[in-house]
mmCIF file of C-alpha atoms in Angstrom:
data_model
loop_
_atom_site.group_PDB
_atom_site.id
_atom_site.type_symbol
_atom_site.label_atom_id
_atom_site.label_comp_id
_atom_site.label_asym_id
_atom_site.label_seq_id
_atom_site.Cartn_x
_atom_site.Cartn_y
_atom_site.Cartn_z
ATOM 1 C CA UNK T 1 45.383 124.793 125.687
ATOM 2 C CA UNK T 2 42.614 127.355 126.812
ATOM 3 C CA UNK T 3 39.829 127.789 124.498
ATOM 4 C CA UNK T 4 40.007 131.050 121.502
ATOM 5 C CA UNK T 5 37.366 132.869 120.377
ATOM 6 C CA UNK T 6 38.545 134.572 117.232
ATOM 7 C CA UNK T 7 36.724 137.693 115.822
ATOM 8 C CA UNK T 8 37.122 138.779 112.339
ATOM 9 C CA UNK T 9 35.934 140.998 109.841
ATOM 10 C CA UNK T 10 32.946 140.316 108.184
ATOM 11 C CA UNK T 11 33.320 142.119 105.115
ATOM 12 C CA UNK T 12 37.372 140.560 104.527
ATOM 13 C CA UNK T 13 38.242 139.806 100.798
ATOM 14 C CA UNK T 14 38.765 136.540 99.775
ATOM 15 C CA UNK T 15 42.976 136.384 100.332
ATOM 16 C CA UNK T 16 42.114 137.798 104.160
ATOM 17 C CA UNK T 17 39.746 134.220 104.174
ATOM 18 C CA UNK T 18 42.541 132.388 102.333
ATOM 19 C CA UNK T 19 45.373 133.744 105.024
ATOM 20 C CA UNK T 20 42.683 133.144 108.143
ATOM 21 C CA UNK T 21 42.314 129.639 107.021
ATOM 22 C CA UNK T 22 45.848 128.810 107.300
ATOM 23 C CA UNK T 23 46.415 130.879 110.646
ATOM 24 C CA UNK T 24 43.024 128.501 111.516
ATOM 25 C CA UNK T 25 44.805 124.967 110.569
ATOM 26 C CA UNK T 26 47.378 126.130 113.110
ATOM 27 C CA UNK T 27 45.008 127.233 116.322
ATOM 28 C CA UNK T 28 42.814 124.328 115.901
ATOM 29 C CA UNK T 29 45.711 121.607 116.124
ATOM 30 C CA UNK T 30 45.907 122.920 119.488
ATOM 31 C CA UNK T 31 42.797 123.676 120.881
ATOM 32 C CA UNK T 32 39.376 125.153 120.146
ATOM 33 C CA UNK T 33 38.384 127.521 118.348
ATOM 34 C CA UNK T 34 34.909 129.788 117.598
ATOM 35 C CA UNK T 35 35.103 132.385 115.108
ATOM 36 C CA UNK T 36 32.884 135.168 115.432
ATOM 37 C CA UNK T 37 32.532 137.149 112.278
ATOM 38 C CA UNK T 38 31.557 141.435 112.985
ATOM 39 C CA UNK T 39 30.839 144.201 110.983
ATOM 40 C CA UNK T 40 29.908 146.796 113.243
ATOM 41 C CA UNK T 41 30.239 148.215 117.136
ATOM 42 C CA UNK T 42 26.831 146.430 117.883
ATOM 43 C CA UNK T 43 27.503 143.209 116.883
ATOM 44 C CA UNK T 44 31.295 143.384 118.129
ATOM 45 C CA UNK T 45 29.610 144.426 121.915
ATOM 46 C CA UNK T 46 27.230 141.183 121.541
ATOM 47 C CA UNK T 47 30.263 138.676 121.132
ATOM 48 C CA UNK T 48 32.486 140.366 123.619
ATOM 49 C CA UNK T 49 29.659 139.803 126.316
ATOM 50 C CA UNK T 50 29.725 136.749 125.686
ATOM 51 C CA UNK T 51 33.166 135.983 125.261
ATOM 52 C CA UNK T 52 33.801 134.924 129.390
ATOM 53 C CA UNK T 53 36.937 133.883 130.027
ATOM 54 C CA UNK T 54 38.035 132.523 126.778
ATOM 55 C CA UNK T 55 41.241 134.295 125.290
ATOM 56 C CA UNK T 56 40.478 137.080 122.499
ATOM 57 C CA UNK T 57 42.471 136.587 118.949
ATOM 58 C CA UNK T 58 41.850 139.299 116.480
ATOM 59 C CA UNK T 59 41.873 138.394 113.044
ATOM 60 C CA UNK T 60 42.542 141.350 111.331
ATOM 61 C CA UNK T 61 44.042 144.768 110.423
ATOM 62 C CA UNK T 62 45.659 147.894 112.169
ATOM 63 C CA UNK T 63 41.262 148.744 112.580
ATOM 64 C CA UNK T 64 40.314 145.411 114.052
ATOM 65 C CA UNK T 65 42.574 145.782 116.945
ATOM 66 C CA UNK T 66 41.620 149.412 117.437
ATOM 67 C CA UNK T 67 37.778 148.220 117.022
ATOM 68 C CA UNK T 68 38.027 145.242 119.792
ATOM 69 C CA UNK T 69 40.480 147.647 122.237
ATOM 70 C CA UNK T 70 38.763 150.261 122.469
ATOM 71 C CA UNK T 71 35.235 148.401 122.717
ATOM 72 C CA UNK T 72 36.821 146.511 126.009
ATOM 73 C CA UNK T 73 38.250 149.620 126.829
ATOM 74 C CA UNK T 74 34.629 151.121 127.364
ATOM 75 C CA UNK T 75 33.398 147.958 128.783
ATOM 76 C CA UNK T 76 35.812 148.775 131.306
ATOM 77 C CA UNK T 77 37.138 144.971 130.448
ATOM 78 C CA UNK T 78 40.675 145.461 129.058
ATOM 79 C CA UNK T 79 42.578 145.655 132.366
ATOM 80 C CA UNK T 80 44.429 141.856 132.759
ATOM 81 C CA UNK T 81 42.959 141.136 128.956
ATOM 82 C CA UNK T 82 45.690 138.930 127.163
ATOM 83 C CA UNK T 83 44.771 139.176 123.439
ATOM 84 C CA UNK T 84 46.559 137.727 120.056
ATOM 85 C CA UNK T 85 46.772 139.119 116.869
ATOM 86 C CA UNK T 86 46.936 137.457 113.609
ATOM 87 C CA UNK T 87 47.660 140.420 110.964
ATOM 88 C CA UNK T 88 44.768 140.552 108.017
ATOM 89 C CA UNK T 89 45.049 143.636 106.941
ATOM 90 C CA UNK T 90 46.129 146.398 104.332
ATOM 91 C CA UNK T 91 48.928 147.941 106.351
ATOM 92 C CA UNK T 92 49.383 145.971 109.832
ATOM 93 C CA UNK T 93 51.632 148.892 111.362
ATOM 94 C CA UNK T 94 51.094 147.913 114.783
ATOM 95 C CA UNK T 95 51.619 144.512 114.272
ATOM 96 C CA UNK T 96 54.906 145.610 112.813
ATOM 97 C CA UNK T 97 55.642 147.888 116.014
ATOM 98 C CA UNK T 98 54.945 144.976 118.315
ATOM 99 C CA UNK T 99 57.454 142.152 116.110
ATOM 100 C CA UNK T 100 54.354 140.158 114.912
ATOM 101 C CA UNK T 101 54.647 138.229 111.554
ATOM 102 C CA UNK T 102 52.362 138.773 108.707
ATOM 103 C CA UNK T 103 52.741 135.676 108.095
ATOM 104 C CA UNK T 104 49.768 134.032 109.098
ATOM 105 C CA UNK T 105 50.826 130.606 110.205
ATOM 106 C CA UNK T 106 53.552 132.439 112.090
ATOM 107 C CA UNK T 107 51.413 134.715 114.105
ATOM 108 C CA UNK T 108 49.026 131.710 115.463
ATOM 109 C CA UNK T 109 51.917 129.993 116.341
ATOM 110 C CA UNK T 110 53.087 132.765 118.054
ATOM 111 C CA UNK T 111 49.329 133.391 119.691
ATOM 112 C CA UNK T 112 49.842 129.545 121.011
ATOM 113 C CA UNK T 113 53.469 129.845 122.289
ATOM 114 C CA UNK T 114 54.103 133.960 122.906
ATOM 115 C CA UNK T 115 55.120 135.274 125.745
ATOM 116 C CA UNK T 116 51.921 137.799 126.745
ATOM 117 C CA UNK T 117 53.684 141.296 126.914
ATOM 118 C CA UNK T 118 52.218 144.508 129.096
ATOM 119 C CA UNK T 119 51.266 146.698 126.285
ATOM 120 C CA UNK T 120 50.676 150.504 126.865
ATOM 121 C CA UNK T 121 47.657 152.724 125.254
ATOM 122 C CA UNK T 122 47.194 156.227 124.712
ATOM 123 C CA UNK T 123 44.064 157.324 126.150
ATOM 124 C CA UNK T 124 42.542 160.928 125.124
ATOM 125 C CA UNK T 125 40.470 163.722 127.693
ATOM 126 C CA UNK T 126 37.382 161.778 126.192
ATOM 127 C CA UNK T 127 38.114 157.999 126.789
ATOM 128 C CA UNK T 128 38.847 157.358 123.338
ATOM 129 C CA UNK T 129 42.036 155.141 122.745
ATOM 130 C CA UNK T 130 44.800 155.193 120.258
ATOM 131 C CA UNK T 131 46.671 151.707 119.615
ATOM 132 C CA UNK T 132 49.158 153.113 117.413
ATOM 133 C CA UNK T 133 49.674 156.136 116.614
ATOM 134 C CA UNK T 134 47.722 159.813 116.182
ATOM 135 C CA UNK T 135 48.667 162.206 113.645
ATOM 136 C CA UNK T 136 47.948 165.640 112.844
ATOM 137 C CA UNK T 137 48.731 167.974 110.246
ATOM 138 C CA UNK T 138 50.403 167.067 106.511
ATOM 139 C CA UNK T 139 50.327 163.484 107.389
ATOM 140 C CA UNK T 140 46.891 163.842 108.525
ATOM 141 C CA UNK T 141 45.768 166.223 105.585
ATOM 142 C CA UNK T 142 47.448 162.549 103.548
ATOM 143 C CA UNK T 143 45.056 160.119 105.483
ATOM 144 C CA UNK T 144 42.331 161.941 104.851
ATOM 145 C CA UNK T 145 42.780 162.284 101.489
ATOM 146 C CA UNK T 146 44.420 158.572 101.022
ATOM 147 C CA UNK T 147 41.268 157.060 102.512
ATOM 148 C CA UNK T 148 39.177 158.141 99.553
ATOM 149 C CA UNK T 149 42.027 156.604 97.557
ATOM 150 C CA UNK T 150 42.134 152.975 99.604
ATOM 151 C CA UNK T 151 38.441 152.688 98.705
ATOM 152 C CA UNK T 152 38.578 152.624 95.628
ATOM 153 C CA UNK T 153 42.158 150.921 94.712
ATOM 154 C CA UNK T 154 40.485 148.005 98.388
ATOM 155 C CA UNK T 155 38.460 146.611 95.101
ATOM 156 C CA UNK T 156 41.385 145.981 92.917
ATOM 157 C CA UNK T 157 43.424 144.822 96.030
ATOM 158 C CA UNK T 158 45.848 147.955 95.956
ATOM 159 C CA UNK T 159 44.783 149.065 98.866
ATOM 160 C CA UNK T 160 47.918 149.150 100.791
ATOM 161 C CA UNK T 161 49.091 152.184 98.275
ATOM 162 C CA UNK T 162 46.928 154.573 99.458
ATOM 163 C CA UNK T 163 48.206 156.285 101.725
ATOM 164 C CA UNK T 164 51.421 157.023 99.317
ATOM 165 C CA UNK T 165 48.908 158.344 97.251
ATOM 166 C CA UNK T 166 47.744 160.647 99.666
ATOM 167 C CA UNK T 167 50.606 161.833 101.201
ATOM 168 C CA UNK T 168 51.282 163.085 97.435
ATOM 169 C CA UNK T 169 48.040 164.785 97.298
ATOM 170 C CA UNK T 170 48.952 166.863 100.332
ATOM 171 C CA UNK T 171 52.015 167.660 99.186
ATOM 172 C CA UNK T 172 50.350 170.113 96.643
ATOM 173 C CA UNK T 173 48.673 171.722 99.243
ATOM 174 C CA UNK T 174 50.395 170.927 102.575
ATOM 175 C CA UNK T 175 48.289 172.051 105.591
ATOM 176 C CA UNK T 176 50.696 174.539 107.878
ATOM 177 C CA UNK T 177 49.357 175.043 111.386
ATOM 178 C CA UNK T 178 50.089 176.747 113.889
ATOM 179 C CA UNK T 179 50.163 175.192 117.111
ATOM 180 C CA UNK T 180 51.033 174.966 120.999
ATOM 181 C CA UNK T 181 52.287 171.732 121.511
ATOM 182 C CA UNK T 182 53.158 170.705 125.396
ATOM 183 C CA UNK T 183 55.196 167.085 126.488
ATOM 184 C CA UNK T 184 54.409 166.954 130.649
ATOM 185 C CA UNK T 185 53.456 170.691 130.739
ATOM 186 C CA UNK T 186 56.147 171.632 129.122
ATOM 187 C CA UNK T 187 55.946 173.726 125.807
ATOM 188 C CA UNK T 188 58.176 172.276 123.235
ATOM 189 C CA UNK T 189 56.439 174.117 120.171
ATOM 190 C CA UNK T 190 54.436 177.446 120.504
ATOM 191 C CA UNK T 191 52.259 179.515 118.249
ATOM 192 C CA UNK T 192 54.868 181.824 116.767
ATOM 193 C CA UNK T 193 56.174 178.760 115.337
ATOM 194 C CA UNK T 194 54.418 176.733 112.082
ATOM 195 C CA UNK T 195 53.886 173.368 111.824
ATOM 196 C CA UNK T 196 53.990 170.860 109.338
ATOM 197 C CA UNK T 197 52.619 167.523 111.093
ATOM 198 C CA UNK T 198 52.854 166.666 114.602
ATOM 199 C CA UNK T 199 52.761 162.529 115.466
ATOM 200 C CA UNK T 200 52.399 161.021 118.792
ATOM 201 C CA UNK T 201 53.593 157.230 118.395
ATOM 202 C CA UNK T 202 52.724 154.165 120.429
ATOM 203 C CA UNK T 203 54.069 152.456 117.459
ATOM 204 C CA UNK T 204 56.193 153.463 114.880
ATOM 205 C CA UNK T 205 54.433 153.470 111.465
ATOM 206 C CA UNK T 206 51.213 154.508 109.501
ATOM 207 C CA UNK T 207 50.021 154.245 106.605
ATOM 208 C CA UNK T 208 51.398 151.155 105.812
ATOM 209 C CA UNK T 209 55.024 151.091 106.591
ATOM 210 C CA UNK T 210 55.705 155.078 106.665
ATOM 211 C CA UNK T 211 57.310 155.016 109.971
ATOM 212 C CA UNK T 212 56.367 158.747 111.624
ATOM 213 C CA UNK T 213 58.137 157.583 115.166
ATOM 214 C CA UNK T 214 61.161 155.077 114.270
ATOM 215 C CA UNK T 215 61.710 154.217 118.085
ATOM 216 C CA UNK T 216 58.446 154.318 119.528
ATOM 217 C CA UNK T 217 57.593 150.750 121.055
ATOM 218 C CA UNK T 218 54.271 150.009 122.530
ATOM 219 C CA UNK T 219 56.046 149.090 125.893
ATOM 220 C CA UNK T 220 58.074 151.545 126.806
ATOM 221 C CA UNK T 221 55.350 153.348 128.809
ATOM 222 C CA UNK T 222 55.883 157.022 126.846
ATOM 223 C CA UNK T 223 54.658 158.533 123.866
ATOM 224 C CA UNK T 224 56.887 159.329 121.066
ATOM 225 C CA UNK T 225 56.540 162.587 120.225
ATOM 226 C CA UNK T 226 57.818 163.881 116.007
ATOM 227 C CA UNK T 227 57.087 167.848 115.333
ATOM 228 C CA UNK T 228 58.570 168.851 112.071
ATOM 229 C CA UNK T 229 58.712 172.512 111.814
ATOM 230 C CA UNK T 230 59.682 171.794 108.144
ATOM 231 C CA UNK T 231 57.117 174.355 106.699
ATOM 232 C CA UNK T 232 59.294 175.958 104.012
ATOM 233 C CA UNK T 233 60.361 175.166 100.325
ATOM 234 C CA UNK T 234 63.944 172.973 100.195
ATOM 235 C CA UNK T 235 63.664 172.388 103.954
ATOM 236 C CA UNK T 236 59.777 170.647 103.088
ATOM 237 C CA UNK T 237 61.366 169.030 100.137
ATOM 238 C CA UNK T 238 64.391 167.625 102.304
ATOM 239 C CA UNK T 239 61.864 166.399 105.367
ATOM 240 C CA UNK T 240 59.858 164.712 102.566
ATOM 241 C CA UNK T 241 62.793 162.237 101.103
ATOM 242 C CA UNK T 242 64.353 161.869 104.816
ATOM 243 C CA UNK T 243 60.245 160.559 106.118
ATOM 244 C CA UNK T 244 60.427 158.242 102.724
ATOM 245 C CA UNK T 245 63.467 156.575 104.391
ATOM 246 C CA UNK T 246 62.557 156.510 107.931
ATOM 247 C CA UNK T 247 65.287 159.585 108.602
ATOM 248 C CA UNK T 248 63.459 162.269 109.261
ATOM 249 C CA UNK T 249 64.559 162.516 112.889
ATOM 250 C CA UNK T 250 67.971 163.725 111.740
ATOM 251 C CA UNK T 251 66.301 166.810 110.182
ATOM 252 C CA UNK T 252 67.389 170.224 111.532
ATOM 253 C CA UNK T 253 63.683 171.409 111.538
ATOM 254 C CA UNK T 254 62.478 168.144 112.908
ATOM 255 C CA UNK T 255 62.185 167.970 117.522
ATOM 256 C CA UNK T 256 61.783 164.768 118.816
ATOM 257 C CA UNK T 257 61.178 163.408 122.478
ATOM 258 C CA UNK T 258 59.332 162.011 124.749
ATOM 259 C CA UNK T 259 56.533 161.960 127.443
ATOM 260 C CA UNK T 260 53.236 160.961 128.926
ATOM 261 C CA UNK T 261 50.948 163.598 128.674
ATOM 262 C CA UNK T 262 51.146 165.538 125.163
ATOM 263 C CA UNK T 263 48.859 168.262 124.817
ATOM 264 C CA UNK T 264 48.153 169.904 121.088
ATOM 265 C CA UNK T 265 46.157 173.397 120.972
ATOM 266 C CA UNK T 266 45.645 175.901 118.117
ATOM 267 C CA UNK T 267 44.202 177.102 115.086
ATOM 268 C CA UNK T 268 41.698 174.061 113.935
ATOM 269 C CA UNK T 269 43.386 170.614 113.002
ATOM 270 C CA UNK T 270 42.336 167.477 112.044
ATOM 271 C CA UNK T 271 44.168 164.286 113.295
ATOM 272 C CA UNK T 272 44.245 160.547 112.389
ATOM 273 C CA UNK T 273 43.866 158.196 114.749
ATOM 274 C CA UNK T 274 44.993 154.559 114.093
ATOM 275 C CA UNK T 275 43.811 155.428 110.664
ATOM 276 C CA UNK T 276 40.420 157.212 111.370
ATOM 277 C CA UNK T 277 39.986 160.437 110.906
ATOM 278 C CA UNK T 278 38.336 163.425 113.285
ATOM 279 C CA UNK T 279 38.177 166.991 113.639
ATOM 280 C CA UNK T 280 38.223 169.603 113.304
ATOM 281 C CA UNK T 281 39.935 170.117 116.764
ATOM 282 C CA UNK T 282 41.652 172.748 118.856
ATOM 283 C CA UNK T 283 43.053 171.358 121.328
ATOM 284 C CA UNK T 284 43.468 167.722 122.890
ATOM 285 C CA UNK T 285 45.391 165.893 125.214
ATOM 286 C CA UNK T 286 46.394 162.075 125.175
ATOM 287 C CA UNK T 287 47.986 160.197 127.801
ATOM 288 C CA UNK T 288 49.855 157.137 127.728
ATOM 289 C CA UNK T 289 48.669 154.161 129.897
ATOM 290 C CA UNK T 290 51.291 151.401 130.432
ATOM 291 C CA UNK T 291 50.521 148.198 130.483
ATOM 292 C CA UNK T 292 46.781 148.752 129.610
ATOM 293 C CA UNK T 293 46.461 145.083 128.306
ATOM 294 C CA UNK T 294 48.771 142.326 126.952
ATOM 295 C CA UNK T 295 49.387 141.370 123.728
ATOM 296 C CA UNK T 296 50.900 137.994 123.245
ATOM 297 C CA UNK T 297 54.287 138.684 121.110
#
């Protein structure tokens, strides 16, 4: 079996190190293993240069795979990359979108034995990537405001509530935009119309396990596109219980479809980006790119 070098989190809590040590006890009955332990961009750059041709595992969260992606991704170095993914995190949505286990002896055995799978990536006007899944609007207005929330509840391990938290928050206030929104140059929402959140999925959930884009699947080679137009009183209230379910896609003021070039322009927006927030905006454009890498699943 080909060498691993493993890169984790150096700042994981102690049942992250507890989980990684039995996902280790696994990987090393089979080959080698280095784990190299990151905090931040510079230090994750250093081990990736010298990585060579060893196979990457990412010990982590939905943010460690985003972190390690996109780095390759401007190293121009993800093209023909086969990585594995051993979920560590609070929410582990994309690991959920791509049939992983959070079980940690599961998912090395599956990094040992998978099958590596083509995997797309959405790719914005700037170079930056998206994993998962980008989110504007309510849902973004709830990220924002969850994140605060995470912090503080990440020290008393409820961290994986936070988002719930938020999404309450910003249902006080909910953020209506208005917005052009175009799926391969076509316009599928314009200005005259309000929004409540827009989501572009590569996978299927945020926050989690709220699913924004139930059939989105990271290798299909589209984006999932959700607008929900659901701006006023009972029709807010009804989009609200349908999203807690995963339903929301049967709601009248909800459009679904999808493409590979989505285009969102407007009055300013913030969005949420596998997680991390940015903006304001008014207007940007993501692309999907199939097959960008491989994921063994």
């Amino acid at each position: 079996m080909e060498p691993l070098l493993l890169i984790t989190n150096s700042q994981a809590g102690s049942s992250d190190q507890a989980n990684l040590e039995l996902a280790l006890d696994v990987l090393r009955a089979e080959c080698s293993v280095e784990i190299a332990e990151t905090s931040n961009p510079g230090e994750l750059d250093g081990v990736l240069h010298r990585a060579g041709s060893r196979r990457i595992v990412i010990a982590g969260g939905d943010g460690s795979i985003h972190a390690v992606v996109a780095a390759l991704h401007r190293r121009n170095e993800l093209a023909g990359k086969v990585l594995g993914l051993i979920p560590l995190g609070t929410g582990n949505d994309f690991a959920r979108s791509a049939g992983i286990p959070e079980d940690p002896a599961k998912a090395a055995r599956l990094v040992l034995h998978g099958k590596p799978t083509p995997t797309d990536l959405l790719v914005d006007e700037f170079g930056d990537i998206v994993v998962n899944n980008v989110h504007l609007g309510a849902s973004a207005q709830a990220g924002r405001l969850g994140s605060a929330v995470k912090g503080v509840l990440g020290k008393v391990k409820l961290g994986k509530i936070g988002y719930p938290i938020g999404a309450a928050l910003a249902a006080l206030r909910p953020h209506v935009l208005r917005l052009k929104v175009e799926v391969d140059g076509k316009v599928v929402n314009d200005l005259d119309q309000p929004v409540l959140m827009v989501s572009l999925g590569n996978g299927s959930d945020v926050g989690g396990g709220t699913t924004l884009n139930p059939d989105a699947e990271p290798t299909d080679g589209s984006i999932d596109v959700m607008i929900s137009r659901a701006v006023q009183g009972w029709s807010k209230v009804n989009f609200a219980t349908l999203l807690s379910r995963g339903e929301h896609d049967s709601h009248e003021d909800v459009l679904t479809m999808r493409g590979t070039t989505v285009t969102v322009a407007g009055e300013e927006f913030w969005t949420s980006a596998d997680g991390e927030i940015h903006g304001p905006e008014t207007r940007r454009t993501w692309r999907v790119e199939p097959g960008a890498y491989s994921l063994t699943r």
